[in-house]
């Protein structure tokens, strides 16, 4: 029996309110994260070119190390949201604590690897002789903050699963402000140079982790959840996160291949590629905010044994994704003559970037669907399928991208290959959601 039009509109408005309430603060928190690197770059840049180059290399390594473990947020969100939907808040927070303990263990392991291998890692990334000492200093000090970064990821997942995206926004903004103040004070006030920037960032990250832990521990005590590490629970978190790790590594491989191909096209093309990739990443934040809302809402519906509710909200979020993609694509087309000159006055770079930006603009509705369905399946705990789907996407993308220098087309062809990649992702995700196999109800999958 179909719903009456009035009832359908009421349900749709309810879904819209839920999506907006979760997605808007999530977008703010996502945008605040890269501002850490921008603030460090602005402050360190005044020390000298070698220091800034060293920061660039070290930041790339740190960002890669942390982004690999983003599953700590995604897997925790889905698991906690299911238990919230089932009405078991004690178990939800207990699940979140297992994710936090896993984050601490992984953080300690990363430190053990990075500290002794920092010089080799910096050399591998091609740092110059003048920049390498600064990169090593920044990397070694900043690596001490990796456990805090991973705790922030896991704790963010806990709060998202609890349907709270406002607290992560407040913590991210507070961390950004503290990071800026500490960097100025330590770099210039204490005259510590690039080491001061690293220490300032570590202190800010530890403060953010402490705030998150306070919030989670308070919730655990309120609901009688144990704070002690549970080996079985930690192992279950790792098993749930492993497929998402494969997915993330496959996506990183795609981005690295695209950059490597652009580099083979020439300096102007790779410069234009970096500009476009920065914009593409910014657009992804807006679309990923809807995906984060999807993770939390879908997990809750499935935990509450409401399969129809999960289908309905999935359908509504896809509509949001398409609409957001159309709007963002239109903005890219309108702003592209103004956007490129902000980053480069080189006419060759601009000529390479402008047509490629049209391809990026056209692909945004596809990206909107991909991000939403990705979030839906993550919220459903369908990690193994996401892993296989991304591996299949990588297998399609890699040969196409690597043939670009052979057949020509320049940077526009590279971004056409990126659009093909997103289209393959859309098809694989759409087939899965249409099949209904992702719909597994109950407190656990």
Coordinates of C-alpha atoms in Angstrom, one line a residue:
X1 CA 0.0 0.0 0.0
X2 CA 1.5 3.3 -1.1
X3 CA 1.6 6.3 1.2
X4 CA -0.8 9.2 0.7
X5 CA 0.8 12.4 -0.8
X6 CA 0.5 14.3 2.4
X7 CA 2.1 11.5 4.4
X8 CA 4.9 11.2 1.8
X9 CA 5.6 14.9 2.1
X10 CA 5.7 14.7 5.9
X11 CA 8.2 11.8 5.8
X12 CA 10.3 13.6 3.2
X13 CA 10.4 16.7 5.4
X14 CA 11.4 14.6 8.4
X15 CA 14.3 13.0 6.4
X16 CA 15.3 16.5 5.2
X17 CA 15.5 17.8 8.7
X18 CA 17.6 14.8 9.8
X19 CA 20.0 15.1 6.9
X20 CA 20.4 18.9 7.3
X21 CA 20.9 18.6 11.1
X22 CA 23.7 16.1 10.6
X23 CA 25.3 17.2 7.3
X24 CA 25.7 20.9 8.0
X25 CA 27.8 20.6 11.1
X26 CA 29.7 17.6 9.5
X27 CA 30.6 19.9 6.6
X28 CA 32.0 22.5 8.9
X29 CA 34.1 19.9 10.7
X30 CA 35.4 18.5 7.5
X31 CA 36.4 22.0 6.2
X32 CA 38.1 22.8 9.5
X33 CA 40.5 19.8 9.3
X34 CA 42.6 20.9 6.2
X35 CA 42.8 24.4 7.8
X36 CA 45.4 23.0 10.2
X37 CA 47.8 22.4 7.3
X38 CA 47.0 25.8 5.8
X39 CA 47.7 27.6 9.1
X40 CA 51.0 25.8 9.6
X41 CA 52.0 26.6 6.0
X42 CA 51.2 30.3 6.4
X43 CA 53.2 30.5 9.6
X44 CA 56.2 28.4 8.6
X45 CA 56.3 30.0 5.1
X46 CA 57.7 33.2 6.7
X47 CA 60.7 31.2 8.1
X48 CA 62.0 30.5 4.6
X49 CA 61.5 28.4 1.5
X50 CA 63.5 25.4 2.8
X51 CA 61.3 25.2 5.9
X52 CA 58.1 25.5 3.9
X53 CA 59.3 22.8 1.5
X54 CA 60.2 20.6 4.5
X55 CA 56.7 21.1 6.0
X56 CA 55.2 20.2 2.6
X57 CA 57.0 16.8 2.5
X58 CA 56.3 16.0 6.2
X59 CA 52.6 17.0 5.9
X60 CA 52.1 14.8 2.9
X61 CA 53.5 11.9 4.8
X62 CA 51.4 12.6 7.9
X63 CA 48.3 13.1 5.9
X64 CA 48.8 9.8 4.1
X65 CA 49.5 8.0 7.4
X66 CA 46.3 9.3 9.1
X67 CA 44.0 9.1 6.1
X68 CA 44.8 5.3 5.8
X69 CA 43.0 4.9 9.1
X70 CA 39.9 6.9 8.4
X71 CA 38.0 3.6 8.7
X72 CA 38.2 4.2 12.5
X73 CA 35.6 6.9 12.0
X74 CA 33.5 5.2 9.3
X75 CA 33.3 1.7 10.9
X76 CA 32.7 3.1 14.4
X77 CA 29.9 5.4 13.1
X78 CA 28.0 2.4 11.6
X79 CA 28.5 0.1 14.5
X80 CA 27.5 2.7 17.1
X81 CA 24.5 3.9 15.1
X82 CA 23.1 0.4 14.8
X83 CA 23.1 0.0 18.5
X84 CA 21.5 3.4 19.0
X85 CA 18.7 2.3 16.7
X86 CA 18.3 -0.8 18.7
X87 CA 17.9 1.3 21.9
X88 CA 21.1 -0.1 23.5
X89 CA 23.1 3.0 24.3
X90 CA 25.4 1.1 26.8
X91 CA 26.4 -1.3 24.0
X92 CA 26.8 1.6 21.6
X93 CA 29.3 3.4 23.8
X94 CA 31.1 0.2 24.6
X95 CA 31.5 -0.4 20.9
X96 CA 32.9 3.2 20.6
X97 CA 35.4 2.6 23.4
X98 CA 36.7 -0.5 21.5
X99 CA 37.3 1.7 18.5
X100 CA 39.2 4.2 20.6
X101 CA 41.4 1.5 22.1
X102 CA 42.1 0.3 18.6
X103 CA 43.1 3.8 17.6
X104 CA 45.5 4.1 20.5
X105 CA 47.1 0.7 19.5
X106 CA 47.4 1.7 15.9
X107 CA 48.8 5.1 16.8
X108 CA 51.5 3.6 19.0
X109 CA 52.5 1.2 16.1
X110 CA 52.7 4.1 13.7
X111 CA 55.0 6.1 16.0
X112 CA 57.2 3.0 16.4
X113 CA 57.6 2.9 12.6
X114 CA 57.9 6.6 11.8
X115 CA 60.5 7.7 14.4
X116 CA 63.4 5.5 13.2
X117 CA 62.5 5.6 9.5
X118 CA 61.8 9.4 9.2
X119 CA 65.0 10.2 7.3
X120 CA 64.3 7.3 4.8
X121 CA 60.7 8.4 4.4
X122 CA 61.7 12.0 3.7
X123 CA 64.3 10.8 1.2
X124 CA 61.7 8.6 -0.5
X125 CA 59.4 11.6 -1.0
X126 CA 62.3 13.4 -2.8
X127 CA 63.0 16.2 -0.3
X128 CA 66.0 18.4 -1.3
X129 CA 69.1 18.4 0.8
X130 CA 68.2 21.8 2.3
X131 CA 64.6 20.9 3.0
X132 CA 65.2 17.4 4.3
X133 CA 66.4 18.3 7.9
X134 CA 63.3 20.5 8.4
X135 CA 61.0 17.7 7.1
X136 CA 62.6 15.1 9.4
X137 CA 62.3 17.4 12.4
X138 CA 58.6 18.2 11.7
X139 CA 57.8 14.6 10.9
X140 CA 59.4 13.1 14.0
X141 CA 57.7 15.6 16.4
X142 CA 54.4 15.5 14.7
X143 CA 54.3 11.7 14.7
X144 CA 53.9 11.9 18.4
X145 CA 50.5 13.4 17.8
X146 CA 49.3 10.5 15.6
X147 CA 47.7 8.5 18.4
X148 CA 45.7 11.7 19.3
X149 CA 44.7 12.1 15.6
X150 CA 43.5 8.5 15.5
X151 CA 41.6 8.9 18.8
X152 CA 39.9 12.0 17.2
X153 CA 38.9 9.9 14.2
X154 CA 37.4 7.1 16.4
X155 CA 35.7 9.5 18.8
X156 CA 34.2 11.4 15.9
X157 CA 32.8 8.1 14.7
X158 CA 31.3 7.5 18.1
X159 CA 29.6 10.9 18.2
X160 CA 28.3 10.6 14.7
X161 CA 26.9 7.2 15.5
X162 CA 25.1 8.9 18.4
X163 CA 23.7 11.3 15.9
X164 CA 25.8 14.2 17.1
X165 CA 27.8 16.1 14.5
X166 CA 27.8 19.4 16.4
X167 CA 30.3 18.4 19.0
X168 CA 32.9 17.4 16.3
X169 CA 32.4 20.8 14.7
X170 CA 33.0 22.7 17.9
X171 CA 36.1 20.6 18.7
X172 CA 37.5 21.1 15.2
X173 CA 37.0 24.8 15.3
X174 CA 38.5 25.0 18.8
X175 CA 41.5 22.9 17.7
X176 CA 42.0 25.1 14.6
X177 CA 42.2 28.2 16.8
X178 CA 44.4 26.6 19.4
X179 CA 46.7 25.3 16.7
X180 CA 47.1 28.8 15.2
X181 CA 47.8 30.5 18.5
X182 CA 50.3 27.8 19.6
X183 CA 52.1 27.9 16.3
X184 CA 52.6 31.7 16.4
X185 CA 53.7 31.5 20.1
X186 CA 56.1 28.6 19.7
X187 CA 57.5 29.4 16.2
X188 CA 58.1 33.1 16.8
X189 CA 57.5 33.8 20.5
X190 CA 59.7 30.9 21.7
X191 CA 61.9 31.0 18.6
X192 CA 61.6 27.3 18.0
X193 CA 61.2 27.5 14.2
X194 CA 59.6 24.6 12.4
X195 CA 59.9 22.5 15.6
X196 CA 57.6 25.0 17.3
X197 CA 55.0 24.5 14.6
X198 CA 55.2 20.7 15.0
X199 CA 54.8 21.0 18.8
X200 CA 52.0 23.4 18.5
X201 CA 50.1 21.0 16.2
X202 CA 50.8 18.1 18.5
X203 CA 49.5 20.0 21.6
X204 CA 46.3 21.1 19.7
X205 CA 45.6 17.5 18.6
X206 CA 46.1 16.1 22.1
X207 CA 43.8 18.7 23.4
X208 CA 41.1 17.8 20.9
X209 CA 41.6 14.1 21.8
X210 CA 41.2 15.0 25.5
X211 CA 37.9 16.8 24.8
X212 CA 36.6 13.9 22.9
X213 CA 37.6 11.4 25.6
X214 CA 36.0 13.5 28.2
X215 CA 32.7 13.5 26.3
X216 CA 32.8 9.8 25.5
X217 CA 33.9 8.8 29.1
X218 CA 31.1 10.9 30.5
X219 CA 28.6 9.1 28.3
X220 CA 30.0 5.8 29.2
X221 CA 29.6 6.5 32.9
X222 CA 26.1 7.8 32.5
X223 CA 25.0 4.6 30.7
X224 CA 27.2 2.1 32.7
X225 CA 29.5 1.2 29.9
X226 CA 32.9 -0.3 30.7
X227 CA 36.0 1.8 29.8
X228 CA 38.5 -1.1 30.0
X229 CA 39.9 -2.5 26.8
X230 CA 38.2 -5.7 25.5
X231 CA 40.3 -7.9 23.3
X232 CA 37.3 -9.4 21.5
X233 CA 35.7 -6.0 20.9
X234 CA 39.0 -4.4 19.6
X235 CA 39.5 -7.4 17.3
X236 CA 35.9 -7.0 16.0
X237 CA 36.6 -3.3 15.3
X238 CA 39.7 -4.2 13.4
X239 CA 37.9 -6.9 11.4
X240 CA 35.1 -4.4 10.5
X241 CA 37.6 -1.8 9.5
X242 CA 39.9 -4.0 7.4
X243 CA 37.7 -3.9 4.2
X244 CA 37.4 -0.1 4.5
X245 CA 41.2 0.0 4.8
X246 CA 41.4 -1.8 1.4
X247 CA 38.8 0.6 0.0
X248 CA 40.8 3.6 1.2
X249 CA 44.2 2.3 -0.1
X250 CA 42.6 1.6 -3.5
X251 CA 41.3 5.1 -3.7
X252 CA 44.7 6.5 -2.7
X253 CA 46.2 4.5 -5.4
X254 CA 43.8 6.0 -8.0
X255 CA 44.8 9.5 -6.9
X256 CA 48.5 8.7 -7.0
X257 CA 48.2 7.2 -10.5
X258 CA 46.3 10.3 -11.7
X259 CA 49.0 12.6 -10.3
X260 CA 51.8 10.5 -11.8
X261 CA 50.2 10.5 -15.2
X262 CA 49.7 14.3 -15.0
X263 CA 53.4 14.7 -14.1
X264 CA 54.4 12.8 -17.3
X265 CA 52.5 15.3 -19.4
X266 CA 54.7 18.2 -18.3
X267 CA 55.2 20.8 -15.6
X268 CA 52.2 23.0 -16.7
X269 CA 49.9 20.0 -16.7
X270 CA 50.9 18.7 -13.3
X271 CA 50.6 22.3 -11.9
X272 CA 47.1 22.6 -13.3
X273 CA 46.3 19.1 -12.0
X274 CA 47.2 20.0 -8.5
X275 CA 45.0 23.1 -8.7
X276 CA 42.0 21.1 -9.9
X277 CA 42.7 18.3 -7.4
X278 CA 42.5 20.8 -4.6
X279 CA 39.2 22.1 -5.9
X280 CA 37.9 18.5 -6.4
X281 CA 38.8 17.7 -2.8
X282 CA 37.0 20.8 -1.5
X283 CA 33.9 19.8 -3.5
X284 CA 34.2 16.4 -2.0
X285 CA 33.9 17.8 1.5
X286 CA 30.4 19.2 0.7
X287 CA 29.2 15.9 -0.8
X288 CA 30.9 13.8 2.0
X289 CA 28.9 15.7 4.6
X290 CA 25.7 14.1 3.2
X291 CA 27.5 10.8 3.2
X292 CA 28.3 11.2 6.9
X293 CA 24.7 11.9 7.6
X294 CA 23.9 8.8 5.6
X295 CA 26.2 6.6 7.7
X296 CA 24.6 7.7 10.9
X297 CA 21.0 7.7 9.8
X298 CA 21.1 4.4 7.9
X299 CA 22.9 2.6 10.7
X300 CA 20.2 3.8 13.1
X301 CA 17.3 2.7 10.9
X302 CA 18.8 -0.7 10.4
X303 CA 19.5 -1.1 14.1
X304 CA 15.8 -0.3 14.8
X305 CA 14.8 -3.0 12.3
X306 CA 13.2 -0.4 10.0
X307 CA 14.2 -1.7 6.6
X308 CA 11.6 0.5 4.8
X309 CA 12.8 3.6 6.6
X310 CA 16.4 2.8 5.5
X311 CA 15.2 2.5 1.9
X312 CA 13.2 5.7 2.0
X313 CA 16.0 7.8 3.5
X314 CA 18.5 6.3 1.1
X315 CA 16.3 7.4 -1.8
X316 CA 16.0 10.9 -0.3
X317 CA 19.7 11.2 0.2
X318 CA 20.4 10.2 -3.4
X319 CA 18.1 13.1 -4.4
X320 CA 20.1 15.4 -2.2
X321 CA 23.4 14.1 -3.7
X322 CA 22.2 14.8 -7.2
X323 CA 20.9 18.2 -6.4
X324 CA 24.1 19.2 -4.6
X325 CA 26.2 17.9 -7.5
X326 CA 24.2 20.0 -10.0
X327 CA 24.6 23.1 -7.9
X328 CA 28.4 22.5 -7.3
X329 CA 28.9 21.8 -11.0
X330 CA 27.2 25.0 -12.0
X331 CA 29.3 27.0 -9.5
X332 CA 32.5 25.4 -11.0
X333 CA 31.5 26.5 -14.5
X334 CA 30.7 30.0 -13.4
X335 CA 33.7 30.5 -11.2
X336 CA 36.4 28.8 -13.3
X337 CA 37.6 32.0 -15.1
X338 CA 38.1 33.5 -11.6
X339 CA 39.3 30.5 -9.8
X340 CA 42.4 29.5 -11.8
X341 CA 44.1 32.9 -11.7
X342 CA 44.1 32.8 -7.9
X343 CA 46.6 30.0 -8.1
X344 CA 48.6 30.7 -11.2
X345 CA 49.2 33.6 -13.6
X346 CA 50.9 31.3 -16.1
X347 CA 48.7 31.2 -19.3
X348 CA 49.9 27.7 -20.2
X349 CA 48.7 26.4 -16.8
X350 CA 45.4 28.2 -17.2
X351 CA 44.9 26.8 -20.7
X352 CA 45.5 23.3 -19.4
X353 CA 43.1 23.7 -16.4
X354 CA 40.1 25.4 -17.9
X355 CA 38.8 22.6 -20.2
X356 CA 39.6 20.0 -17.5
X357 CA 37.5 22.0 -15.0
X358 CA 34.5 21.6 -17.4
X359 CA 34.9 17.8 -17.1
X360 CA 35.0 18.2 -13.3
X361 CA 31.9 20.3 -13.3
X362 CA 29.9 17.8 -15.5
X363 CA 30.9 14.9 -13.2
X364 CA 29.6 16.5 -9.9
X365 CA 26.1 15.0 -10.1
X366 CA 27.8 11.6 -10.5
X367 CA 30.1 12.4 -7.5
X368 CA 27.0 13.3 -5.5
X369 CA 25.4 9.9 -6.1
X370 CA 28.7 8.1 -5.4
X371 CA 29.3 9.8 -2.0
X372 CA 25.8 9.3 -0.8
X373 CA 25.7 5.6 -1.7
X374 CA 29.1 5.1 -0.3
X375 CA 27.8 6.5 3.0
X376 CA 24.7 4.4 2.8
X377 CA 26.7 1.2 2.4
X378 CA 29.1 2.2 5.1
X379 CA 26.2 2.9 7.5
X380 CA 24.9 -0.6 6.7
X381 CA 28.3 -2.1 7.5
X382 CA 28.7 -3.4 4.0
X383 CA 32.5 -3.0 4.0
X384 CA 33.5 -6.2 2.1
X385 CA 31.4 -5.1 -0.9
X386 CA 32.9 -1.6 -0.8
X387 CA 36.4 -3.1 -0.8
X388 CA 35.8 -5.4 -3.8
X389 CA 33.9 -2.6 -5.7
X390 CA 36.9 -0.2 -5.2
X391 CA 39.4 -2.8 -6.3
X392 CA 37.3 -3.3 -9.4
X393 CA 37.2 0.4 -10.0
X394 CA 41.0 0.6 -9.7
X395 CA 41.4 -2.2 -12.2
X396 CA 39.3 -0.3 -14.7
X397 CA 40.9 3.1 -14.0
X398 CA 44.6 2.2 -14.0
X399 CA 45.0 1.0 -17.6
X400 CA 42.8 3.8 -19.0
X401 CA 44.7 6.5 -17.1
X402 CA 48.1 5.1 -18.0
X403 CA 47.2 5.2 -21.7
X404 CA 46.5 8.9 -21.7
X405 CA 50.2 9.9 -22.5
X406 CA 50.1 7.4 -25.3
X407 CA 46.9 8.5 -27.0
X408 CA 47.0 12.1 -26.0
X409 CA 44.2 14.4 -24.7
X410 CA 46.4 16.0 -22.1
X411 CA 45.0 16.9 -18.7
X412 CA 41.4 16.9 -19.9
X413 CA 41.8 13.2 -20.7
X414 CA 43.2 12.5 -17.2
X415 CA 40.1 14.1 -15.7
X416 CA 37.9 12.2 -18.2
X417 CA 39.5 9.1 -16.8
X418 CA 38.7 10.3 -13.3
X419 CA 35.1 10.8 -14.3
X420 CA 35.1 7.3 -15.7
X421 CA 36.4 6.1 -12.3
X422 CA 33.5 7.8 -10.5
X423 CA 31.0 6.4 -13.0
X424 CA 32.2 2.9 -12.4
X425 CA 31.9 3.5 -8.7
X426 CA 28.4 4.8 -9.2
X427 CA 27.3 1.8 -11.2
X428 CA 28.8 -0.7 -8.6
X429 CA 27.2 1.2 -5.7
X430 CA 23.8 1.5 -7.5
X431 CA 23.7 -2.2 -8.3
X432 CA 24.4 -3.0 -4.7
X433 CA 21.7 -0.7 -3.2
X434 CA 19.2 -1.8 -5.8
X435 CA 19.8 -5.5 -4.9
X436 CA 18.8 -4.9 -1.3
X437 CA 21.6 -7.2 -0.1
X438 CA 23.0 -4.4 2.1
X439 CA 19.8 -4.3 4.2
X440 CA 20.6 -6.4 7.2
X441 CA 18.7 -5.3 10.3
X442 CA 19.5 -5.6 14.0
X443 CA 22.0 -4.3 16.5
X444 CA 24.8 -6.1 14.8
X445 CA 25.4 -7.0 11.1

